[in-house]
PDB file of C-alpha atoms and ligand atoms in Angstrom:
ATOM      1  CA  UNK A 266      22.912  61.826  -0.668  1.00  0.00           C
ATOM      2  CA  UNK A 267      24.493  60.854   2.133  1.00  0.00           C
ATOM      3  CA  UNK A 268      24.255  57.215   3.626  1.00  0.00           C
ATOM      4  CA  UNK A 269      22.620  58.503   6.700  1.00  0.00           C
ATOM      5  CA  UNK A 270      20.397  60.864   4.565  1.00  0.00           C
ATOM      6  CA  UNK A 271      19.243  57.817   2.570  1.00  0.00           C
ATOM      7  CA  UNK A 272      18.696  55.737   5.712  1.00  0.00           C
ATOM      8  CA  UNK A 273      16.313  58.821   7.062  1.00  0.00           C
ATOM      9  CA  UNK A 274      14.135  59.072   4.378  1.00  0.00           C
ATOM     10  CA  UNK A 275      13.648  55.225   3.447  1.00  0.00           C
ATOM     11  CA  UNK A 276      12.524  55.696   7.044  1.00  0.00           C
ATOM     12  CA  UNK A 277      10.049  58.582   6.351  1.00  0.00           C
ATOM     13  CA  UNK A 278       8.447  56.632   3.911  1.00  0.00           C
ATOM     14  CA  UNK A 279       8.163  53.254   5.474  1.00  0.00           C
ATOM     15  CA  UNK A 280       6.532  55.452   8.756  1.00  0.00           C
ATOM     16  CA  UNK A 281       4.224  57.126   5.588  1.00  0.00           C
ATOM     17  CA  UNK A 282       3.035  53.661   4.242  1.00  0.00           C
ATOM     18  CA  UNK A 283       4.454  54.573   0.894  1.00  0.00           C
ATOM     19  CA  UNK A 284       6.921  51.440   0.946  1.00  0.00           C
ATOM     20  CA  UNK A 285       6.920  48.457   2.913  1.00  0.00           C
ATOM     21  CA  UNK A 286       9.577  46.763   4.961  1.00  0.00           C
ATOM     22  CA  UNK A 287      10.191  43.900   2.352  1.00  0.00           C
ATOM     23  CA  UNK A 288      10.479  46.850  -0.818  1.00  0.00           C
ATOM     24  CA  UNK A 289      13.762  48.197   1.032  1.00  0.00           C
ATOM     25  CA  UNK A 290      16.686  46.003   0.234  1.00  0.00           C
ATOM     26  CA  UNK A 291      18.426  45.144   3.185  1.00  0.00           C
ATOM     27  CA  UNK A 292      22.081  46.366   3.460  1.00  0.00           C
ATOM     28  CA  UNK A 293      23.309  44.453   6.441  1.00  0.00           C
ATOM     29  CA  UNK A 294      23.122  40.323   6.530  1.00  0.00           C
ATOM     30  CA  UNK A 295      20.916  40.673  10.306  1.00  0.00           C
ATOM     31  CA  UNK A 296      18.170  42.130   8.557  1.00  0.00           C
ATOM     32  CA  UNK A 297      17.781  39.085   7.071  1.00  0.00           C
ATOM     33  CA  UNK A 298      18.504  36.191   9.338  1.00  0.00           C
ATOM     34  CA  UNK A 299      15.934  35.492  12.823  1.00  0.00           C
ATOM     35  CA  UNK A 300      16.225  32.594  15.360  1.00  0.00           C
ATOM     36  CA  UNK A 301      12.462  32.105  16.426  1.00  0.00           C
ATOM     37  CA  UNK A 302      10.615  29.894  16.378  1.00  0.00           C
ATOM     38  CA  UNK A 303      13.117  27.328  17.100  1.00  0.00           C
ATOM     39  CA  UNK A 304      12.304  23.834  15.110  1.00  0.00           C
ATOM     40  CA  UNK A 305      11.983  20.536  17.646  1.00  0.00           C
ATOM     41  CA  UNK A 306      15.122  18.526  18.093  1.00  0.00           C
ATOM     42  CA  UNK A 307      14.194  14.839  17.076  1.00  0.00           C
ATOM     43  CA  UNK A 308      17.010  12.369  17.292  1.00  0.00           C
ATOM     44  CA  UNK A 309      16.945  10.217  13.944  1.00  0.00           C
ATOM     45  CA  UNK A 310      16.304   6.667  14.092  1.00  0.00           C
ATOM     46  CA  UNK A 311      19.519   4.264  12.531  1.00  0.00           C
ATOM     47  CA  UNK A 312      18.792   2.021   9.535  1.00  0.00           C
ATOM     48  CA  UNK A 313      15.124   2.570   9.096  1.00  0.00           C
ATOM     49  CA  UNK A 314      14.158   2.649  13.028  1.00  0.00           C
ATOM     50  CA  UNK A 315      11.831   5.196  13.938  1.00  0.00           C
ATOM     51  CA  UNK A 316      13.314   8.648  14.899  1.00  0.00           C
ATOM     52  CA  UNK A 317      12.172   9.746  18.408  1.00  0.00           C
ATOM     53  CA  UNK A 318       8.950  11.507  17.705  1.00  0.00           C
ATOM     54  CA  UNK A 319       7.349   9.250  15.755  1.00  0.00           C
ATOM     55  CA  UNK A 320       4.391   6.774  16.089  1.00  0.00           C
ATOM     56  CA  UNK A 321       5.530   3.736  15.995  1.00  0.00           C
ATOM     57  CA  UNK A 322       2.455   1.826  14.478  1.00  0.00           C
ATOM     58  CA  UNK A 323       4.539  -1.812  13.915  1.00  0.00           C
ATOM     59  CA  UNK A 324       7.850  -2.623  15.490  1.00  0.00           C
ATOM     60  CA  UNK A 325       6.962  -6.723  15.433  1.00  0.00           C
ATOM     61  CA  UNK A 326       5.754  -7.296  18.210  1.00  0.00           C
ATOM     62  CA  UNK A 327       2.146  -7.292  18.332  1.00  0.00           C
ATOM     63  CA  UNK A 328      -1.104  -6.211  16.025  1.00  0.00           C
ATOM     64  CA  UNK A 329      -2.514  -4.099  18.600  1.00  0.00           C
ATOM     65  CA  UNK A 330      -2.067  -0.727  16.927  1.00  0.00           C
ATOM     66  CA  UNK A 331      -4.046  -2.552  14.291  1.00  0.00           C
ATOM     67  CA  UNK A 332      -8.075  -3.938  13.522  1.00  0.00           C
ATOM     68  CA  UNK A 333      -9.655  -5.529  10.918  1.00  0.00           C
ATOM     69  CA  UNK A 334     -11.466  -3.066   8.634  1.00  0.00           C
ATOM     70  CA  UNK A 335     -14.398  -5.596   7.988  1.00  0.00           C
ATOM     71  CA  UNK A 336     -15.533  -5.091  11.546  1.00  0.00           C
ATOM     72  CA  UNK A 337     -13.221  -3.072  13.545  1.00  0.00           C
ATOM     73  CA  UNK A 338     -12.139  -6.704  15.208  1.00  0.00           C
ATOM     74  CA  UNK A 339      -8.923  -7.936  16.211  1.00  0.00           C
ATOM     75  CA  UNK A 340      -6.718  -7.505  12.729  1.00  0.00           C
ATOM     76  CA  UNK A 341      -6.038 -11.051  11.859  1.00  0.00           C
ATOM     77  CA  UNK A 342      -3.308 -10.891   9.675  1.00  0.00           C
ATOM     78  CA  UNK A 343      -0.092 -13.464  10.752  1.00  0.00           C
ATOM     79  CA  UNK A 344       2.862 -12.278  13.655  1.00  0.00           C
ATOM     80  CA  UNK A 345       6.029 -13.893  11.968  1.00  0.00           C
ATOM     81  CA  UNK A 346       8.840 -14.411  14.490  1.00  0.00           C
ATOM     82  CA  UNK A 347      11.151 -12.328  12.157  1.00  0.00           C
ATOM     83  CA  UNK A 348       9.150  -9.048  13.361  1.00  0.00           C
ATOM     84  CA  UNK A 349       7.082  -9.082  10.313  1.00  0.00           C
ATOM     85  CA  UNK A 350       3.397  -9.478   9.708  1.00  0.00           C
ATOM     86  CA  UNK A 351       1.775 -11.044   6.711  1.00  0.00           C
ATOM     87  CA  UNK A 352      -1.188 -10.471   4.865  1.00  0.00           C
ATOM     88  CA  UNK A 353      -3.743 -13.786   6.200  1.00  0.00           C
ATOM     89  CA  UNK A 354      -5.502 -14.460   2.734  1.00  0.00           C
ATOM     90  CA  UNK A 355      -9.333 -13.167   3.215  1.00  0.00           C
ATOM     91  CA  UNK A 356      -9.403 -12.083   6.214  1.00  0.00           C
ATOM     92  CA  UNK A 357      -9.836  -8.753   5.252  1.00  0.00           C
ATOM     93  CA  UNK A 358      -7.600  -5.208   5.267  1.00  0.00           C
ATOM     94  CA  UNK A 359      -6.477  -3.972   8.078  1.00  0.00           C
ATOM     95  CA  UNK A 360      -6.178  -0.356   9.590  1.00  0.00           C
ATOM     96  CA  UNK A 361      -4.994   1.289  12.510  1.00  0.00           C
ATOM     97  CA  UNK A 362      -7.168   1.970  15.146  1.00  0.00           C
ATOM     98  CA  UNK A 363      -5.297   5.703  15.226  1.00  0.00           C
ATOM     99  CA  UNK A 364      -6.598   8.423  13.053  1.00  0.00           C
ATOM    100  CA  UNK A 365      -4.162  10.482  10.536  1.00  0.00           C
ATOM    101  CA  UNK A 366      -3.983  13.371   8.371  1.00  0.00           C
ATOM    102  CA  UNK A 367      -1.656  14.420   6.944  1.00  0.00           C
ATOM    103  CA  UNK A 368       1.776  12.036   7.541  1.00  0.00           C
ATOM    104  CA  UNK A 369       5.278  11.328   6.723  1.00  0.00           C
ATOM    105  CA  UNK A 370       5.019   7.515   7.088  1.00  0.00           C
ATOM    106  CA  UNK A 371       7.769   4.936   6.822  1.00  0.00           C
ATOM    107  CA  UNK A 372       6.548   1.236   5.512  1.00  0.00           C
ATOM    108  CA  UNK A 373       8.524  -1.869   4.172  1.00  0.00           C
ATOM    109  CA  UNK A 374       6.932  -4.830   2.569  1.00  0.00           C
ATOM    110  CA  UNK A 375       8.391  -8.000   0.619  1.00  0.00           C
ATOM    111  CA  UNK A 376       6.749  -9.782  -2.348  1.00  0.00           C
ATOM    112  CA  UNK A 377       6.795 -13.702  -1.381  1.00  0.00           C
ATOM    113  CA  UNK A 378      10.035 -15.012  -2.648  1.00  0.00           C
ATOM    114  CA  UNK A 379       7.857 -18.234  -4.383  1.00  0.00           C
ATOM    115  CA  UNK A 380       6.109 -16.803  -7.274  1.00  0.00           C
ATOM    116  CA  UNK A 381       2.703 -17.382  -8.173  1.00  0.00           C
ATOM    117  CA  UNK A 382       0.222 -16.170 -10.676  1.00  0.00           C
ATOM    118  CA  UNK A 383       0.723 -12.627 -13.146  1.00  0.00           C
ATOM    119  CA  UNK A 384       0.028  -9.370 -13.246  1.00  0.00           C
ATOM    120  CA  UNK A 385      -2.428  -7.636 -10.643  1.00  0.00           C
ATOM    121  CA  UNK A 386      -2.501 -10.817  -8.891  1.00  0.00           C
ATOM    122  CA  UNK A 387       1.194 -11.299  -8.216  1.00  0.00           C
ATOM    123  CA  UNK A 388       1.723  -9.662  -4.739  1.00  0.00           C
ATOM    124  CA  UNK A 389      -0.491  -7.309  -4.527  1.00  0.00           C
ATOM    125  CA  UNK A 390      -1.685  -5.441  -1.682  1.00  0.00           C
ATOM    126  CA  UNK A 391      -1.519  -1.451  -0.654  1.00  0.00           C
ATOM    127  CA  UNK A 392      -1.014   1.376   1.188  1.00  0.00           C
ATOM    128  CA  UNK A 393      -3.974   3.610   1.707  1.00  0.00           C
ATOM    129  CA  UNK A 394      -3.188   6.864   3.338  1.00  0.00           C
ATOM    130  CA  UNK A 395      -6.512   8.498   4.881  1.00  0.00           C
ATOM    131  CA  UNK A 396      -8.003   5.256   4.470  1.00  0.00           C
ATOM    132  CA  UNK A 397      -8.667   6.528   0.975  1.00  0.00           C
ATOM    133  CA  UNK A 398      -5.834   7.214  -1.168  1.00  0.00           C
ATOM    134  CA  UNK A 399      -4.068   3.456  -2.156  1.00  0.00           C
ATOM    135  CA  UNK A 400      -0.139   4.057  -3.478  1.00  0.00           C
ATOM    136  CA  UNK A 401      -0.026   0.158  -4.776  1.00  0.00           C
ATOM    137  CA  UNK A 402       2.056  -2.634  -3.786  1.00  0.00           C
ATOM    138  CA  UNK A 403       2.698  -5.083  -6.285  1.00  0.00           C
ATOM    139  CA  UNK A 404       5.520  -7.612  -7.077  1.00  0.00           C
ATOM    140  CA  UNK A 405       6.362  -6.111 -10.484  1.00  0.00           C
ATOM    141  CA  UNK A 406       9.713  -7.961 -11.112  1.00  0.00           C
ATOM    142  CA  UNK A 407       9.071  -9.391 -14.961  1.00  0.00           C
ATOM    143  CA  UNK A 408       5.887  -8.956 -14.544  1.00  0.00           C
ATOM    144  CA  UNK A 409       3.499  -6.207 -16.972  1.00  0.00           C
ATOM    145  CA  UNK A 410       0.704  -4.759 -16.042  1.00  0.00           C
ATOM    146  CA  UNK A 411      -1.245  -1.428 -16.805  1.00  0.00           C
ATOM    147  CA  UNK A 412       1.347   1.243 -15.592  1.00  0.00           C
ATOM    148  CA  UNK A 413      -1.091   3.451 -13.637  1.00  0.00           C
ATOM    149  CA  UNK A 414      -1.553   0.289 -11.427  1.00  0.00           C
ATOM    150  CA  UNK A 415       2.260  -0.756 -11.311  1.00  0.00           C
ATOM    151  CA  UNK A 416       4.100  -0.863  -7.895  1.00  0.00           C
ATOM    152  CA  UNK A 417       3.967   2.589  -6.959  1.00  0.00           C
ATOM    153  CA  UNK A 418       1.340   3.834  -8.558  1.00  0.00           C
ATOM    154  CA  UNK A 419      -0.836   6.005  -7.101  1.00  0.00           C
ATOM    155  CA  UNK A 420      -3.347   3.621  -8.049  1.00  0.00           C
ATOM    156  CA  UNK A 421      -5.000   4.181 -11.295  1.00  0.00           C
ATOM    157  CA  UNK A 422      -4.211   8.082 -11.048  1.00  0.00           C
ATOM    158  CA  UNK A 423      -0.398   8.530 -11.205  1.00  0.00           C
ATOM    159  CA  UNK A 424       2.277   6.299 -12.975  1.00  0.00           C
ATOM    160  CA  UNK A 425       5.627   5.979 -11.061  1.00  0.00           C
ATOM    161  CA  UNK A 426       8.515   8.029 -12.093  1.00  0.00           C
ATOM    162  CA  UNK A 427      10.240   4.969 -11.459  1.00  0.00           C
ATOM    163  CA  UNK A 428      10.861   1.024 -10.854  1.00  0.00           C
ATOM    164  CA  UNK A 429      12.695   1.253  -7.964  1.00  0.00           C
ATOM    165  CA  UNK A 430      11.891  -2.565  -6.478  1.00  0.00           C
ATOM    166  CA  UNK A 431      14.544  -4.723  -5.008  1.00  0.00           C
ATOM    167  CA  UNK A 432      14.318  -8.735  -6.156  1.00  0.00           C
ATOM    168  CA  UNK A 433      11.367 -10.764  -5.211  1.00  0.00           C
ATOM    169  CA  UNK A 434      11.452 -12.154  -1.922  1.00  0.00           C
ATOM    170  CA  UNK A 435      13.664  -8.849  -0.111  1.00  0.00           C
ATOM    171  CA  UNK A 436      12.753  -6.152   1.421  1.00  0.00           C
ATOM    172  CA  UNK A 437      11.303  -3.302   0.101  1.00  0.00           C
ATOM    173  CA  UNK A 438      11.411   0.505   1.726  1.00  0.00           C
ATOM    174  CA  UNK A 439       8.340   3.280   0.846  1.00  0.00           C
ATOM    175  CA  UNK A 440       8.760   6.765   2.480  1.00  0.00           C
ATOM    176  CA  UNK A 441       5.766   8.397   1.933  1.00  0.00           C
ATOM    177  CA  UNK A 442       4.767  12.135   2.624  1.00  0.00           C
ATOM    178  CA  UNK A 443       0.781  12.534   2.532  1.00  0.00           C
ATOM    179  CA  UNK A 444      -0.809  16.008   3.136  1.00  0.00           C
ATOM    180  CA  UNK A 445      -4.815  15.799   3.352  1.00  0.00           C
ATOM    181  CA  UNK A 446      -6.992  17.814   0.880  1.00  0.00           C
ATOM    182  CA  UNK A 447      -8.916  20.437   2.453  1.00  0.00           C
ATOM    183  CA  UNK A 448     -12.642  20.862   1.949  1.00  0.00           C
ATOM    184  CA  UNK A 449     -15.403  23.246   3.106  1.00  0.00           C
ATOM    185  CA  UNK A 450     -19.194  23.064   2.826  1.00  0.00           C
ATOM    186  CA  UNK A 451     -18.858  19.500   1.590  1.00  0.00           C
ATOM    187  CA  UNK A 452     -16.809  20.801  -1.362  1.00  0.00           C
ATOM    188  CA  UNK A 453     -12.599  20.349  -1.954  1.00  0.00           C
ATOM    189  CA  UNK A 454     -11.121  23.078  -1.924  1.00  0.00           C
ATOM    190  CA  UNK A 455      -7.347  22.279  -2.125  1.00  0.00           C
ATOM    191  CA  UNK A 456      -5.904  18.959  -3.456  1.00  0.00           C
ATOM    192  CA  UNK A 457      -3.895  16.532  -1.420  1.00  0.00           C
ATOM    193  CA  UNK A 458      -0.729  15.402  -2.599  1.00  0.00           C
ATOM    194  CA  UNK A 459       1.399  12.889  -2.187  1.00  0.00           C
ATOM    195  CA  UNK A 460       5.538  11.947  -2.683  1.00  0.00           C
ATOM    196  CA  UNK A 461       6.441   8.602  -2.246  1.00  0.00           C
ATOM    197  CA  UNK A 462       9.910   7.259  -2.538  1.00  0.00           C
ATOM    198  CA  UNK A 463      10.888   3.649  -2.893  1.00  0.00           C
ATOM    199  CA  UNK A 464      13.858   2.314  -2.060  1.00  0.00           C
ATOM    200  CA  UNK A 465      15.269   5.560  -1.951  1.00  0.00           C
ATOM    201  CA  UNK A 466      13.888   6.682  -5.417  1.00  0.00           C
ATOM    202  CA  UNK A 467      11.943   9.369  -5.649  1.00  0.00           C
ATOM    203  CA  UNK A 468       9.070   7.697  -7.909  1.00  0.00           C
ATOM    204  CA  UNK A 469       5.936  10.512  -6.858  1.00  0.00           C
ATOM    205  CA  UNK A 470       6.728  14.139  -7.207  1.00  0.00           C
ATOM    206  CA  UNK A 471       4.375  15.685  -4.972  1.00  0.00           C
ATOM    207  CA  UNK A 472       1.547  14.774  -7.362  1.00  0.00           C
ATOM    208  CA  UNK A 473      -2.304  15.664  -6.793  1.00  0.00           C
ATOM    209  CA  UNK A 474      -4.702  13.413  -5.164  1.00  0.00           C
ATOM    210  CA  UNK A 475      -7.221  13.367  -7.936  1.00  0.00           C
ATOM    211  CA  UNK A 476      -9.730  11.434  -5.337  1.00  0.00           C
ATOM    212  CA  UNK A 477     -10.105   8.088  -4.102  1.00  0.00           C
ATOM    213  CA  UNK A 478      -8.494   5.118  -6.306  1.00  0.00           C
ATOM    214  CA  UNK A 479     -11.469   2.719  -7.154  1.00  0.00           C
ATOM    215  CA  UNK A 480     -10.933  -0.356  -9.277  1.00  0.00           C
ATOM    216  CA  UNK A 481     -13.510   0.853 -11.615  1.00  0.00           C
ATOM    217  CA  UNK A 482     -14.870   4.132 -11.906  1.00  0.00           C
ATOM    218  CA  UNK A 483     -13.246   7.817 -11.836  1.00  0.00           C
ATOM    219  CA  UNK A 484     -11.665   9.431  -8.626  1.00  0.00           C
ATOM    220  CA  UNK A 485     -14.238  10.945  -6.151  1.00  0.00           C
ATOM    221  CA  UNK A 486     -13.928  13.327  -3.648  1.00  0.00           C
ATOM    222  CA  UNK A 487     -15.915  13.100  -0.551  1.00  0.00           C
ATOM    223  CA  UNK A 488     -15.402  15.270   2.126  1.00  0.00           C
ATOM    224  CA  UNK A 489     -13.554  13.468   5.309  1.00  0.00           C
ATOM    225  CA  UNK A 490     -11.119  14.160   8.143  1.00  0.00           C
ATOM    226  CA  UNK A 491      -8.493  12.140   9.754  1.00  0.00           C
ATOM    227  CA  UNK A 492      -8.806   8.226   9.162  1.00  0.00           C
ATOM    228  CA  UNK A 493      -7.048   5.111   9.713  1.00  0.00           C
ATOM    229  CA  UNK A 494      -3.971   3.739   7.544  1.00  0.00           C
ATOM    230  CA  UNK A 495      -5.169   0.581   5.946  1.00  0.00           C
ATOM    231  CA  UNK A 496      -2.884  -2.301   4.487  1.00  0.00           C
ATOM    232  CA  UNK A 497      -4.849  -4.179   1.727  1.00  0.00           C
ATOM    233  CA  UNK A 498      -6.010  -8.198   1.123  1.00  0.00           C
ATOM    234  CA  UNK A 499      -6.041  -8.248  -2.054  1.00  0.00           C
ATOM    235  CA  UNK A 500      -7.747 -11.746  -1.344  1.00  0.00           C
ATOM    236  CA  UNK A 501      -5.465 -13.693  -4.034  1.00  0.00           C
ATOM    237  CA  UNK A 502      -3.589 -15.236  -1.135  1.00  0.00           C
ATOM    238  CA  UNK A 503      -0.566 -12.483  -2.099  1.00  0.00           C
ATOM    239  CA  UNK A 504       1.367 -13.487   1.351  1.00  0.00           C
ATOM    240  CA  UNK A 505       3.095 -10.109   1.212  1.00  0.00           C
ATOM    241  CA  UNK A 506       4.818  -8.996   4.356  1.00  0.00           C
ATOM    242  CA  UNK A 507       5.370  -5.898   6.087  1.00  0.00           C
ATOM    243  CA  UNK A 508       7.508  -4.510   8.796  1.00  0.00           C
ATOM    244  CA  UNK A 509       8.621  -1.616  10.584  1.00  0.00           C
ATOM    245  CA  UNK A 510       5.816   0.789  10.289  1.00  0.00           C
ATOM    246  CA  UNK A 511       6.146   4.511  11.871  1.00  0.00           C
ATOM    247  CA  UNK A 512       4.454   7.691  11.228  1.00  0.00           C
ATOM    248  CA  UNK A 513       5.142  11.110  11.676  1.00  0.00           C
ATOM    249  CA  UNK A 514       1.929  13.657  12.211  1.00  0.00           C
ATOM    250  CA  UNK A 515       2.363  16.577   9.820  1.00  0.00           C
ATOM    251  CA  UNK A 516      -0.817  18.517  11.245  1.00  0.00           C
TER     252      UNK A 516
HETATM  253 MG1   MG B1314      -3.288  -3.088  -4.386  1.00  0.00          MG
END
């Protein structure tokens, strides 16, 4: 059969429904490239700055992107000259006054270089992404605790794949990339997942949001939208710091 031939009747039948366009092997390399849509340019941001299309949620010089999740007041945590923020012992958690779903988000946070007290007391505070979903913060550094609650974790759900933290007292990096479960008629239907890497170690694989992350009790799921970031007190005076805090929307 001739090339043409061939070419006539793989026709005939795609016209005939018997095959479809992705059952014929393509024999030339357009047939398999396109150039729409094109993706956005975004201009990448040096040394941990934001790139240009993100939401820049922290850059040290004010709390305003920022309230106290006790009751929605001015977040009270302390402005440090050194365009960080620390965590003001019992004051509360704070959030953003912004809504999110899901979010590539960029965070760094220091354990206090003076050490006090062990285990889940040492440093600790979190990240909760939807307001919900806490990947913890902890100054693990010679320091045990359970693992599913090590620096990390996704708290009591998902033990790091890694310890990836720098030495007490320096600055620590989390990339985090947080798509939202879905639900429907009160119900979830699809997970959400999360992938965290510290430091530049990938320590969460794109692992399943089994629900919220209680202290005690199993994961729940109730049904929500979009909702604030929140930083934690973990009311132990943990004096962890953060800086440079940027999102990018996903949805
Ligand atoms: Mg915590």
């Amino acid at each position: 059969m001739s090339r043409l031939t061939n070419r006539l009747l793989v026709l005939s039948l795609l016209v005939a429904g018997f095959i479809t366009a992705q059952e014929v092997e393509p024999t030339t390399p357009e047939e398999t490239e396109f150039y729409k849509p094109v993706p956005p340019k975004v201009t990448p941001g040096e040394n941990g700055a934001p790139p240009s299309d993100a939401i820049v949620l922290f850059d040290g010089t004010s709390l305003d992107k920022w309230i106290s999740s006790r009751d929605s007041t001015a977040a009270k945590w302390i402005l440090n000259e050194d365009g960080s923020m620390t965590v003001n012992d019992r004051t509360g958690d704070i959030q953003t006054k912004q809504n999110f779903g899901s979010v590539q988000l960029h965070i760094e946070w220091k354990s206090p270089a003076e050490v006090q007290r062990d285990g889940q007391n040492r440093g600790n505070s979190g990240v909760f992404l939807n307001n919900l979903y806490e990947v913890q913060v902890l100054d693990n550094n010679d320091n045990d605790t359970y693992v599913n609650g090590q620096v990390g974790s996704i708290y009591k759900q998902h033990v790091p794949l890694a310890m990836a933290s720098v030495p007490t007292g320096e600055w620590n990096t989390y990339d985090i990339i947080y798509h939202a479960p879905e639900f429907e008629k009160g119900q979830k239907v699809k997970s959400g997942t999360l992938t965290v890497i510290h430091n530049g170690v990938l320590i969460q694989d794109h692992v399943e949001i089994k629900g919220t992350t209680p202290y005690i009790g199993w994961p729940k799921n109730p049904p929500h939208g979009k909702g604030p970031l929140r930083l934690q007190d973990h009311g132990d005076n943990s004096r962890v710091s953060y800086r440079n805090i940027w999102v990018r929307e996903l949805d």
